[in-house]
Amino acid sequence: MKARVTVTLKAGVLDPQGQAIEGSLKGLGFPGVASVRQGKVFDLVLEGTDVEAARSQLTSMCEKLLANTVIENFAIEISN
Amino acid sequence: MKARVTVTLKAGVLDPQGQAIEGSLKGLGFPGVASVRQGKVFDLVLEGTDVEAARSQLTSMCEKLLANTVIENFAIEISN
């Protein structure tokens, strides 16, 4: 089973890396960029076929390792 | 207009960071993890309403700055 976990900064959390990218894009000639926020994506391959068990495991992985839930949100997508 | 750009390593490119995460997940008690690959996600807010123009600009941004197309793939999703 394949899963994608997307971790993004919560609204209101400063993102200096995103701001730097925004500045660079403007410098490269893309004036229409109003905002950039950077996040992380994890593509996992999991053994087993139980989607609900996988979702529960992935939530636990996010809470323990993949995301810092104080400042980050996570989203889980599972595809067979 | 909002857009999400997802940058992932091409197949065959080594991902030591993903391997480290895979090892950590196994150490934390998730034995069913067969593989982890890490990528990046950029959430952009763009001015303008022309979806095709935005897609063209985003492709150019990826080729120039957001992705290293030698080793990375990128995917663009646009939502109004």
Short mmCIF file of C-alpha atoms in Angstrom, two decimals:
data_model
loop_
_atom_site.label_atom_id
_atom_site.label_comp_id
_atom_site.label_asym_id
_atom_site.label_seq_id
_atom_site.Cartn_x
_atom_site.Cartn_y
_atom_site.Cartn_z
CA MET A 1 0.00 0.00 0.00
CA LYS A 2 1.26 3.50 -0.82
CA ALA A 3 0.71 6.55 1.32
CA ARG A 4 1.65 10.19 1.04
CA VAL A 5 1.99 12.33 4.16
CA THR A 6 2.09 16.08 3.61
CA VAL A 7 3.39 18.23 6.48
CA THR A 8 2.79 21.98 6.31
CA LEU A 9 3.36 24.83 8.74
CA LYS A 10 0.30 26.00 10.63
CA ALA A 11 -1.16 29.38 9.74
CA GLY A 12 0.60 32.12 11.67
CA VAL A 13 3.90 30.26 12.02
CA LEU A 14 6.70 32.25 10.40
CA ASP A 15 8.28 30.60 7.35
CA PRO A 16 11.59 32.34 6.56
CA GLN A 17 12.48 29.67 3.99
CA GLY A 18 9.22 30.32 2.13
CA GLN A 19 9.87 34.06 2.29
CA ALA A 20 13.36 33.56 0.83
CA ILE A 21 11.91 31.50 -2.03
CA GLU A 22 9.27 34.18 -2.63
CA GLY A 23 12.01 36.81 -2.83
CA SER A 24 14.05 34.67 -5.22
CA LEU A 25 11.05 34.04 -7.48
CA LYS A 26 10.38 37.78 -7.67
CA GLY A 27 14.05 38.35 -8.48
CA LEU A 28 13.83 35.76 -11.26
CA GLY A 29 10.99 37.68 -12.92
CA PHE A 30 7.82 36.25 -11.39
CA PRO A 31 6.19 39.36 -9.90
CA GLY A 32 2.77 37.73 -9.43
CA VAL A 33 3.85 35.58 -6.48
CA ALA A 34 1.93 36.79 -3.43
CA SER A 35 3.13 34.17 -0.95
CA VAL A 36 5.16 30.96 -0.69
CA ARG A 37 5.08 28.48 2.21
CA GLN A 38 7.31 25.43 2.19
CA GLY A 39 6.39 22.04 3.59
CA LYS A 40 7.51 18.44 3.45
CA VAL A 41 6.12 15.37 1.78
CA PHE A 42 6.81 11.73 2.70
CA ASP A 43 6.00 8.93 0.25
CA LEU A 44 5.74 5.67 2.16
CA VAL A 45 5.26 2.09 1.07
CA LEU A 46 3.53 0.04 3.76
CA GLU A 47 3.06 -3.67 4.11
CA GLY A 48 -0.47 -4.95 4.66
CA THR A 49 -3.78 -4.12 2.99
CA ASP A 50 -5.96 -2.77 5.82
CA VAL A 51 -6.52 0.89 4.95
CA GLU A 52 -7.96 1.87 8.34
CA ALA A 53 -5.09 0.21 10.21
CA ALA A 54 -2.65 1.99 7.91
CA ARG A 55 -4.32 5.35 8.51
CA SER A 56 -4.12 4.83 12.25
CA GLN A 57 -0.42 3.84 12.03
CA LEU A 58 0.36 6.84 9.81
CA THR A 59 -1.35 9.21 12.25
CA SER A 60 0.80 7.78 15.01
CA MET A 61 3.96 8.11 12.85
CA CYS A 62 3.12 11.77 12.20
CA GLU A 63 2.54 12.50 15.88
CA LYS A 64 5.74 10.73 16.93
CA LEU A 65 8.21 11.59 14.19
CA LEU A 66 7.11 13.05 10.88
CA ALA A 67 5.45 16.25 12.07
CA ASN A 68 5.94 18.68 14.93
CA THR A 69 2.28 19.07 15.82
CA VAL A 70 2.95 22.23 17.82
CA ILE A 71 3.71 24.16 14.64
CA GLU A 72 2.79 21.80 11.79
CA ASN A 73 -0.32 20.21 10.32
CA PHE A 74 -0.24 16.88 8.55
CA ALA A 75 -2.46 15.29 5.90
CA ILE A 76 -2.53 11.60 4.99
CA GLU A 77 -3.52 10.18 1.60
CA ILE A 78 -3.59 6.43 1.07
CA SER A 79 -3.68 4.73 -2.33
CA ASN A 80 -3.73 1.00 -2.91
CA MET B 1 -5.23 31.68 -6.97
CA LYS B 2 -3.63 28.95 -4.90
CA ALA B 3 -1.18 26.38 -6.21
CA ARG B 4 0.68 23.48 -4.69
CA VAL B 5 3.96 22.30 -6.21
CA THR B 6 5.20 18.89 -5.07
CA VAL B 7 8.86 18.06 -5.75
CA THR B 8 9.96 14.43 -5.35
CA LEU B 9 13.16 12.58 -6.10
CA LYS B 10 13.20 10.62 -9.34
CA ALA B 11 13.15 6.84 -9.12
CA GLY B 12 16.66 5.49 -8.71
CA VAL B 13 18.03 8.58 -6.99
CA LEU B 14 19.35 7.68 -3.54
CA ASP B 15 17.46 9.25 -0.63
CA PRO B 16 19.55 8.93 2.55
CA GLN B 17 17.14 11.20 4.44
CA GLY B 18 14.22 8.92 3.56
CA GLN B 19 16.27 5.89 4.61
CA ALA B 20 17.06 7.51 7.95
CA ILE B 21 13.36 8.22 8.53
CA GLU B 22 12.52 4.62 7.58
CA GLY B 23 15.06 3.37 10.14
CA SER B 24 13.68 5.69 12.81
CA LEU B 25 10.10 4.59 12.16
CA LYS B 26 11.13 0.95 12.50
CA GLY B 27 12.94 1.81 15.73
CA LEU B 28 9.79 3.51 17.02
CA GLY B 29 7.78 0.31 16.55
CA PHE B 30 6.42 0.55 13.00
CA PRO B 31 7.82 -2.62 11.40
CA GLY B 32 5.46 -2.50 8.39
CA VAL B 33 7.25 0.41 6.71
CA ALA B 34 8.79 -0.90 3.50
CA SER B 35 10.13 2.39 2.12
CA VAL B 36 10.16 6.14 2.77
CA ARG B 37 11.10 8.84 0.28
CA GLN B 38 11.12 12.48 1.29
CA GLY B 39 10.16 15.37 -0.95
CA LYS B 40 9.20 19.02 -0.73
CA VAL B 41 5.96 20.87 -1.12
CA PHE B 42 5.48 24.56 -1.92
CA ASP B 43 2.14 26.27 -1.33
CA LEU B 44 1.97 29.40 -3.44
CA VAL B 45 -0.56 32.21 -3.67
CA LEU B 46 -0.53 33.80 -7.11
CA GLU B 47 -2.10 36.99 -8.37
CA GLY B 48 -4.31 36.74 -11.46
CA THR B 49 -7.06 34.34 -12.47
CA ASP B 50 -5.77 32.74 -15.68
CA VAL B 51 -5.18 29.08 -14.82
CA GLU B 52 -3.26 28.25 -17.98
CA ALA B 53 -0.96 31.26 -17.57
CA ALA B 54 -0.41 30.26 -13.93
CA ARG B 55 0.45 26.68 -14.92
CA SER B 56 2.95 27.92 -17.46
CA GLN B 57 4.53 30.29 -14.90
CA LEU B 58 4.68 27.55 -12.26
CA THR B 59 6.39 25.17 -14.70
CA SER B 60 8.97 27.84 -15.38
CA MET B 61 9.42 28.46 -11.60
CA CYS B 62 10.01 24.74 -11.08
CA GLU B 63 12.55 24.53 -13.88
CA LYS B 64 14.41 27.63 -12.69
CA LEU B 65 14.29 27.39 -8.91
CA LEU B 66 11.93 25.02 -7.13
CA ALA B 67 13.14 21.69 -8.53
CA ASN B 68 16.43 20.28 -9.69
CA THR B 69 15.10 18.57 -12.79
CA VAL B 70 18.20 16.41 -13.13
CA ILE B 71 17.22 14.41 -10.05
CA GLU B 72 13.71 15.61 -9.17
CA ASN B 73 10.20 15.45 -10.62
CA PHE B 74 7.63 18.12 -9.96
CA ALA B 75 3.83 18.12 -9.98
CA ILE B 76 1.62 21.21 -10.08
CA GLU B 77 -1.92 21.44 -8.69
CA ILE B 78 -3.90 24.66 -9.06
CA SER B 79 -7.04 25.50 -7.09
CA ASN B 80 -9.03 28.71 -7.44
#
